[in-house]
Amino acid sequence: MDETPHIQQYLQFRGEFMGYLYAITRDAELSEEVYQNAAVVVIEQSEKPETIRDFRAWAKEVVRRQALHAIRARDVSTTRTRAMSPELLDVVSDAFLKDDSAASAVHEEANALRQCLDTLPAEKRELVALRYEGSSTFDEISDHVGSTPAAVQRALSRVRKMLHGCVQRRLQLAEESS
Amino acid sequence: MTETAKNQNPVEELIVDHFDGSLNVEQETELAEALAASAASKQLFLSYMRLEGRLHSLGRDGFLRDPGARPEGIIQQPTDITPVDQDHNQHSPSMRSRFLAVSTSVAVCAAVILMLTSGLWPSPVNANSVLRKAQQAAAHMVDRAYRVTISGGNAYFEAATQELMINIRGGRHFVIQPVHGSYAMGSDGIDYWLSQDGGPVWITKDYRTLPSAIGRRIPNRGMLKLADSRDELLMMPMPSLLSRIEDSYDVELVESFDPAERHLRATLRSRRGSRAHIIDFWADADSGVVLRAELKWENGRLARFEQVDAPTLSDQWYHYSQHAPDRPVRRVDATDFQ
């Protein structure tokens, strides 16, 4: 069993948890809010005597429950965001919960992404920063860069595929060399 | 290109479009079916999901731009990139935001109580004179300790009841800690500070100018959001806080069944905003000291205060060094970024 404090383990999986939250909410603010709520549950759990055998699996379930609660609350209170189809929500949640990728591999993936970001041309990196720093919409970014929303969306799609490919290549190289 | 790779291309398009929020219902169904049918597609989705999560996390923490553009003093390691920095992890913006969010609503309540706890209970008693005396109480240095219980109101509070201890006096001195303590935050009348176990102490003097000066670049976004809120009464000087009560609440005396107590009720005039809509106080009839209080919010949140002690504390007791000794100190002030 990992003796690392729970909150530290939780923070180490931030990218994975935030990814899931964004995948099912497609709302960066709500994702962050749910992530924080789950963090408090983790802190409280740390003060209890019970032992958690598999922290990552336990934390995933905490995140999922908090997320579903938040989604229900949002869907009741607003019609601004179309709810994701239940079928997709189920299959994504199932994949998230059952994902057994090694924690070390997840961390290596994070390191690889940082290296890949460093190799991005300046204008692409700027585009990524505009999109993810403040969860700007394609409309907002297009105003900033003097393009159209559709062009921004296409460009960002290419950059993400580029980053994803870069990460996978780096992981493969690392695996081959080890 | 392998057969598998060929088959994944349309799925990859769906995945990328999903994270853009541009799939229609039919496409979402198509993606769901693809993920359910293929382990490889599922793995592809998960790797994109982690990528997306990391980009959002890095973006929120200000790590996506050229490192040379980041302000000195707030450069830290992203959370899920190894090696892990213990101090940083103990103080991620998320956690700070949450524990501040939990704590500040309590501190607001405590600040309200403070105004009525100096033993200056008016005679004869009426609501307006209580508020007049409260202003004197605000400036009067009286230490009080309250046990606070908060429940209900949102996903978090429904799941757990919070119990905190608040030590507070006039002149913007207070310390807040959970009963089972994993953090502390407070003010010594000069600086606001906060610290979690094992991490550094974060300090700010002028929170009001931080948001515009630092914007997104500082990791401690939760704190900025709270500090920037005009309804965040915790950060107000006491006279301003009192004015806000006068402006926003109708205060009335309520008949008390116990002759040894006075019962005051403050009702929020406007239901807009996030403030407690009803505040009930029960105070000692002789001394005027508030013995307990209840605050109710529209969303069902309930906070109860009970005075547990009236310790005499030194000025230094409210300083962060008394609650987080031997920790590195990280000051976050707007002037650092101008």
PDB file of C-alpha atoms in Angstrom, chain B residues 36-221:
ATOM      1  CA  ALA B  36     -17.947   0.186 -25.782  1.00  0.00           C
ATOM      2  CA  ALA B  37     -16.919  -2.014 -28.695  1.00  0.00           C
ATOM      3  CA  SER B  38     -13.179  -1.539 -28.727  1.00  0.00           C
ATOM      4  CA  ALA B  39     -10.585  -1.624 -25.963  1.00  0.00           C
ATOM      5  CA  ALA B  40      -8.177   0.246 -28.220  1.00  0.00           C
ATOM      6  CA  SER B  41     -10.694   3.038 -28.745  1.00  0.00           C
ATOM      7  CA  LYS B  42     -11.250   3.190 -25.025  1.00  0.00           C
ATOM      8  CA  GLN B  43      -7.526   3.515 -24.426  1.00  0.00           C
ATOM      9  CA  LEU B  44      -7.315   6.209 -27.057  1.00  0.00           C
ATOM     10  CA  PHE B  45     -10.119   8.114 -25.354  1.00  0.00           C
ATOM     11  CA  LEU B  46      -8.448   7.775 -21.962  1.00  0.00           C
ATOM     12  CA  SER B  47      -5.139   9.065 -23.232  1.00  0.00           C
ATOM     13  CA  TYR B  48      -6.864  12.069 -24.831  1.00  0.00           C
ATOM     14  CA  MET B  49      -8.827  12.538 -21.635  1.00  0.00           C
ATOM     15  CA  ARG B  50      -5.661  12.733 -19.571  1.00  0.00           C
ATOM     16  CA  LEU B  51      -4.116  15.069 -22.121  1.00  0.00           C
ATOM     17  CA  GLU B  52      -7.129  17.348 -21.894  1.00  0.00           C
ATOM     18  CA  GLY B  53      -7.104  17.272 -18.111  1.00  0.00           C
ATOM     19  CA  ARG B  54      -3.433  18.128 -17.954  1.00  0.00           C
ATOM     20  CA  LEU B  55      -3.796  20.987 -20.408  1.00  0.00           C
ATOM     21  CA  HIS B  56      -6.617  22.451 -18.333  1.00  0.00           C
ATOM     22  CA  SER B  57      -4.629  22.000 -15.133  1.00  0.00           C
ATOM     23  CA  LEU B  58      -1.466  23.450 -16.614  1.00  0.00           C
ATOM     24  CA  GLY B  59      -3.436  26.317 -18.076  1.00  0.00           C
ATOM     25  CA  ARG B  60      -5.170  27.157 -14.846  1.00  0.00           C
ATOM     26  CA  ASP B  61      -1.854  27.149 -13.022  1.00  0.00           C
ATOM     27  CA  GLY B  62      -0.204  29.323 -15.655  1.00  0.00           C
ATOM     28  CA  PHE B  63       2.241  26.739 -17.013  1.00  0.00           C
ATOM     29  CA  LEU B  64       1.335  26.839 -20.661  1.00  0.00           C
ATOM     30  CA  ARG B  65       3.155  29.969 -21.638  1.00  0.00           C
ATOM     31  CA  ASP B  66       6.822  30.539 -22.136  1.00  0.00           C
ATOM     32  CA  PRO B  67       8.406  29.883 -18.699  1.00  0.00           C
ATOM     33  CA  GLY B  68      10.308  33.165 -18.943  1.00  0.00           C
ATOM     34  CA  ALA B  69       7.038  35.056 -18.863  1.00  0.00           C
ATOM     35  CA  ARG B  70       6.015  33.720 -15.468  1.00  0.00           C
ATOM     36  CA  PRO B  71       6.383  36.024 -12.480  1.00  0.00           C
ATOM     37  CA  GLU B  72       9.201  35.123 -10.167  1.00  0.00           C
ATOM     38  CA  GLY B  73       8.081  33.705  -6.868  1.00  0.00           C
ATOM     39  CA  ILE B  74       5.085  31.818  -8.109  1.00  0.00           C
ATOM     40  CA  ILE B  75       6.799  29.356 -10.415  1.00  0.00           C
ATOM     41  CA  GLN B  76       6.047  25.891  -9.164  1.00  0.00           C
ATOM     42  CA  GLN B  77       5.994  22.383 -10.462  1.00  0.00           C
ATOM     43  CA  PRO B  78       2.746  21.340 -12.089  1.00  0.00           C
ATOM     44  CA  THR B  79       0.944  18.984  -9.816  1.00  0.00           C
ATOM     45  CA  ASP B  80       1.008  15.719 -11.658  1.00  0.00           C
ATOM     46  CA  ILE B  81       4.414  16.078 -13.176  1.00  0.00           C
ATOM     47  CA  THR B  82       7.116  14.287 -11.242  1.00  0.00           C
ATOM     48  CA  PRO B  83       9.117  14.930  -9.190  1.00  0.00           C
ATOM     49  CA  VAL B  84       6.489  16.051  -6.747  1.00  0.00           C
ATOM     50  CA  ASP B  85       7.201  19.018  -4.557  1.00  0.00           C
ATOM     51  CA  GLN B  86       5.732  18.395  -1.147  1.00  0.00           C
ATOM     52  CA  ASP B  87       5.137  22.028  -0.311  1.00  0.00           C
ATOM     53  CA  HIS B  88       3.421  22.762  -3.528  1.00  0.00           C
ATOM     54  CA  ASN B  89       1.165  19.776  -3.290  1.00  0.00           C
ATOM     55  CA  GLN B  90       0.121  20.628   0.178  1.00  0.00           C
ATOM     56  CA  HIS B  91      -0.971  23.965  -1.140  1.00  0.00           C
ATOM     57  CA  SER B  92      -2.446  23.420  -4.539  1.00  0.00           C
ATOM     58  CA  PRO B  93      -4.758  26.204  -5.607  1.00  0.00           C
ATOM     59  CA  SER B  94      -7.634  23.792  -5.563  1.00  0.00           C
ATOM     60  CA  MET B  95      -7.185  22.860  -1.957  1.00  0.00           C
ATOM     61  CA  ARG B  96      -6.622  26.403  -0.874  1.00  0.00           C
ATOM     62  CA  SER B  97      -9.663  27.461  -2.726  1.00  0.00           C
ATOM     63  CA  ARG B  98     -11.765  24.813  -1.104  1.00  0.00           C
ATOM     64  CA  PHE B  99     -10.574  25.247   2.407  1.00  0.00           C
ATOM     65  CA  LEU B 100     -10.907  28.975   2.029  1.00  0.00           C
ATOM     66  CA  ALA B 101     -14.392  28.539   0.685  1.00  0.00           C
ATOM     67  CA  VAL B 102     -15.255  26.413   3.675  1.00  0.00           C
ATOM     68  CA  SER B 103     -13.623  28.713   6.140  1.00  0.00           C
ATOM     69  CA  THR B 104     -14.537  32.142   4.995  1.00  0.00           C
ATOM     70  CA  SER B 105     -18.265  31.730   5.269  1.00  0.00           C
ATOM     71  CA  VAL B 106     -17.651  30.743   8.852  1.00  0.00           C
ATOM     72  CA  ALA B 107     -15.390  33.665   9.494  1.00  0.00           C
ATOM     73  CA  VAL B 108     -18.002  36.016   8.160  1.00  0.00           C
ATOM     74  CA  CYS B 109     -20.375  34.684  10.748  1.00  0.00           C
ATOM     75  CA  ALA B 110     -17.783  34.965  13.457  1.00  0.00           C
ATOM     76  CA  ALA B 111     -17.073  38.535  12.492  1.00  0.00           C
ATOM     77  CA  VAL B 112     -20.734  39.344  12.841  1.00  0.00           C
ATOM     78  CA  ILE B 113     -20.747  37.795  16.280  1.00  0.00           C
ATOM     79  CA  LEU B 114     -17.654  39.651  17.282  1.00  0.00           C
ATOM     80  CA  MET B 115     -19.438  42.921  16.893  1.00  0.00           C
ATOM     81  CA  LEU B 116     -21.886  41.897  19.570  1.00  0.00           C
ATOM     82  CA  THR B 117     -19.569  40.329  22.090  1.00  0.00           C
ATOM     83  CA  SER B 118     -17.935  43.058  24.066  1.00  0.00           C
ATOM     84  CA  GLY B 119     -20.160  43.127  27.096  1.00  0.00           C
ATOM     85  CA  LEU B 120     -21.593  46.453  26.015  1.00  0.00           C
ATOM     86  CA  TRP B 121     -25.145  45.275  25.722  1.00  0.00           C
ATOM     87  CA  PRO B 122     -27.393  48.334  25.579  1.00  0.00           C
ATOM     88  CA  SER B 123     -30.046  49.133  28.097  1.00  0.00           C
ATOM     89  CA  PRO B 124     -32.814  49.398  27.264  1.00  0.00           C
ATOM     90  CA  VAL B 125     -32.320  46.873  24.485  1.00  0.00           C
ATOM     91  CA  ASN B 126     -33.370  47.610  20.919  1.00  0.00           C
ATOM     92  CA  ALA B 127     -32.030  46.519  17.596  1.00  0.00           C
ATOM     93  CA  ASN B 128     -30.609  49.871  16.531  1.00  0.00           C
ATOM     94  CA  SER B 129     -28.749  50.428  19.745  1.00  0.00           C
ATOM     95  CA  VAL B 130     -27.239  46.974  19.447  1.00  0.00           C
ATOM     96  CA  LEU B 131     -25.770  47.928  16.124  1.00  0.00           C
ATOM     97  CA  ARG B 132     -24.441  51.229  17.517  1.00  0.00           C
ATOM     98  CA  LYS B 133     -22.727  49.370  20.332  1.00  0.00           C
ATOM     99  CA  ALA B 134     -21.465  46.794  17.885  1.00  0.00           C
ATOM    100  CA  GLN B 135     -19.299  49.403  16.261  1.00  0.00           C
ATOM    101  CA  GLN B 136     -17.619  50.026  19.591  1.00  0.00           C
ATOM    102  CA  ALA B 137     -17.246  46.291  20.056  1.00  0.00           C
ATOM    103  CA  ALA B 138     -15.554  46.005  16.708  1.00  0.00           C
ATOM    104  CA  ALA B 139     -12.768  48.270  17.825  1.00  0.00           C
ATOM    105  CA  HIS B 140     -12.556  46.768  21.290  1.00  0.00           C
ATOM    106  CA  MET B 141      -9.953  44.041  21.608  1.00  0.00           C
ATOM    107  CA  VAL B 142     -11.830  41.089  23.059  1.00  0.00           C
ATOM    108  CA  ASP B 143     -10.763  37.526  22.355  1.00  0.00           C
ATOM    109  CA  ARG B 144     -13.496  34.968  21.834  1.00  0.00           C
ATOM    110  CA  ALA B 145     -13.404  31.308  20.863  1.00  0.00           C
ATOM    111  CA  TYR B 146     -16.302  29.678  19.036  1.00  0.00           C
ATOM    112  CA  ARG B 147     -17.005  26.162  17.981  1.00  0.00           C
ATOM    113  CA  VAL B 148     -18.738  26.286  14.623  1.00  0.00           C
ATOM    114  CA  THR B 149     -20.739  23.609  12.859  1.00  0.00           C
ATOM    115  CA  ILE B 150     -21.743  23.967   9.231  1.00  0.00           C
ATOM    116  CA  SER B 151     -23.996  21.622   7.334  1.00  0.00           C
ATOM    117  CA  GLY B 152     -26.130  21.418   4.206  1.00  0.00           C
ATOM    118  CA  GLY B 153     -26.188  23.678   1.207  1.00  0.00           C
ATOM    119  CA  ASN B 154     -24.294  21.913  -1.571  1.00  0.00           C
ATOM    120  CA  ALA B 155     -22.754  18.661  -2.659  1.00  0.00           C
ATOM    121  CA  TYR B 156     -19.938  18.946  -0.215  1.00  0.00           C
ATOM    122  CA  PHE B 157     -21.793  20.131   2.842  1.00  0.00           C
ATOM    123  CA  GLU B 158     -24.494  17.557   2.360  1.00  0.00           C
ATOM    124  CA  ALA B 159     -21.877  14.871   2.478  1.00  0.00           C
ATOM    125  CA  ALA B 160     -20.145  16.085   5.595  1.00  0.00           C
ATOM    126  CA  THR B 161     -20.589  18.426   8.484  1.00  0.00           C
ATOM    127  CA  GLN B 162     -17.753  20.812   9.127  1.00  0.00           C
ATOM    128  CA  GLU B 163     -16.620  21.611  12.635  1.00  0.00           C
ATOM    129  CA  LEU B 164     -14.229  24.454  13.142  1.00  0.00           C
ATOM    130  CA  MET B 165     -12.755  26.526  15.934  1.00  0.00           C
ATOM    131  CA  ILE B 166     -12.590  30.252  15.503  1.00  0.00           C
ATOM    132  CA  ASN B 167     -10.626  32.599  17.695  1.00  0.00           C
ATOM    133  CA  ILE B 168     -11.462  36.158  16.959  1.00  0.00           C
ATOM    134  CA  ARG B 169     -11.105  39.664  18.337  1.00  0.00           C
ATOM    135  CA  GLY B 170     -11.579  43.187  17.037  1.00  0.00           C
ATOM    136  CA  GLY B 171      -9.195  44.973  14.734  1.00  0.00           C
ATOM    137  CA  ARG B 172      -9.151  42.229  12.098  1.00  0.00           C
ATOM    138  CA  HIS B 173      -7.583  39.565  14.277  1.00  0.00           C
ATOM    139  CA  PHE B 174      -8.815  36.017  13.789  1.00  0.00           C
ATOM    140  CA  VAL B 175      -7.655  32.416  13.446  1.00  0.00           C
ATOM    141  CA  ILE B 176      -9.731  29.608  11.950  1.00  0.00           C
ATOM    142  CA  GLN B 177      -8.909  25.919  12.250  1.00  0.00           C
ATOM    143  CA  PRO B 178     -10.931  22.745  11.729  1.00  0.00           C
ATOM    144  CA  VAL B 179     -11.565  20.853  14.943  1.00  0.00           C
ATOM    145  CA  HIS B 180      -9.375  18.004  13.739  1.00  0.00           C
ATOM    146  CA  GLY B 181      -6.958  20.525  12.276  1.00  0.00           C
ATOM    147  CA  SER B 182      -5.190  20.141   8.961  1.00  0.00           C
ATOM    148  CA  TYR B 183      -4.922  23.817   8.164  1.00  0.00           C
ATOM    149  CA  ALA B 184      -5.085  27.234   9.722  1.00  0.00           C
ATOM    150  CA  MET B 185      -5.882  30.639   8.340  1.00  0.00           C
ATOM    151  CA  GLY B 186      -6.190  34.003   9.924  1.00  0.00           C
ATOM    152  CA  SER B 187      -5.186  37.601  10.189  1.00  0.00           C
ATOM    153  CA  ASP B 188      -3.013  39.399  12.704  1.00  0.00           C
ATOM    154  CA  GLY B 189      -4.495  42.767  11.842  1.00  0.00           C
ATOM    155  CA  ILE B 190      -1.743  43.409   9.301  1.00  0.00           C
ATOM    156  CA  ASP B 191      -1.492  40.372   7.052  1.00  0.00           C
ATOM    157  CA  TYR B 192      -3.905  37.676   5.992  1.00  0.00           C
ATOM    158  CA  TRP B 193      -2.269  34.253   6.103  1.00  0.00           C
ATOM    159  CA  LEU B 194      -3.083  30.611   5.467  1.00  0.00           C
ATOM    160  CA  SER B 195      -1.246  27.367   5.872  1.00  0.00           C
ATOM    161  CA  GLN B 196      -1.849  23.649   5.642  1.00  0.00           C
ATOM    162  CA  ASP B 197       0.091  20.964   7.463  1.00  0.00           C
ATOM    163  CA  GLY B 198       3.522  20.460   5.990  1.00  0.00           C
ATOM    164  CA  GLY B 199       3.323  23.365   3.559  1.00  0.00           C
ATOM    165  CA  PRO B 200       4.464  26.953   3.454  1.00  0.00           C
ATOM    166  CA  VAL B 201       2.594  29.934   4.804  1.00  0.00           C
ATOM    167  CA  TRP B 202       0.907  32.107   2.197  1.00  0.00           C
ATOM    168  CA  ILE B 203       0.562  35.758   3.125  1.00  0.00           C
ATOM    169  CA  THR B 204      -1.067  38.743   1.519  1.00  0.00           C
ATOM    170  CA  LYS B 205      -1.488  42.273   2.699  1.00  0.00           C
ATOM    171  CA  ASP B 206      -3.689  43.837   0.088  1.00  0.00           C
ATOM    172  CA  TYR B 207      -5.878  41.165  -1.403  1.00  0.00           C
ATOM    173  CA  ARG B 208      -8.116  43.708  -3.133  1.00  0.00           C
ATOM    174  CA  THR B 209      -5.584  44.605  -5.791  1.00  0.00           C
ATOM    175  CA  LEU B 210      -4.404  41.067  -6.443  1.00  0.00           C
ATOM    176  CA  PRO B 211      -6.901  39.892  -9.034  1.00  0.00           C
ATOM    177  CA  SER B 212      -6.310  42.605 -11.590  1.00  0.00           C
ATOM    178  CA  ALA B 213      -2.578  42.634 -11.002  1.00  0.00           C
ATOM    179  CA  ILE B 214      -1.930  38.937 -11.277  1.00  0.00           C
ATOM    180  CA  GLY B 215      -4.860  37.551 -13.159  1.00  0.00           C
ATOM    181  CA  ARG B 216      -4.493  34.009 -14.193  1.00  0.00           C
ATOM    182  CA  ARG B 217      -0.813  33.631 -13.618  1.00  0.00           C
ATOM    183  CA  ILE B 218      -0.912  33.041  -9.911  1.00  0.00           C
ATOM    184  CA  PRO B 219      -1.767  29.517  -8.821  1.00  0.00           C
ATOM    185  CA  ASN B 220      -3.851  30.656  -5.878  1.00  0.00           C
ATOM    186  CA  ARG B 221      -6.878  31.408  -7.932  1.00  0.00           C
TER     187      ARG B 221
END
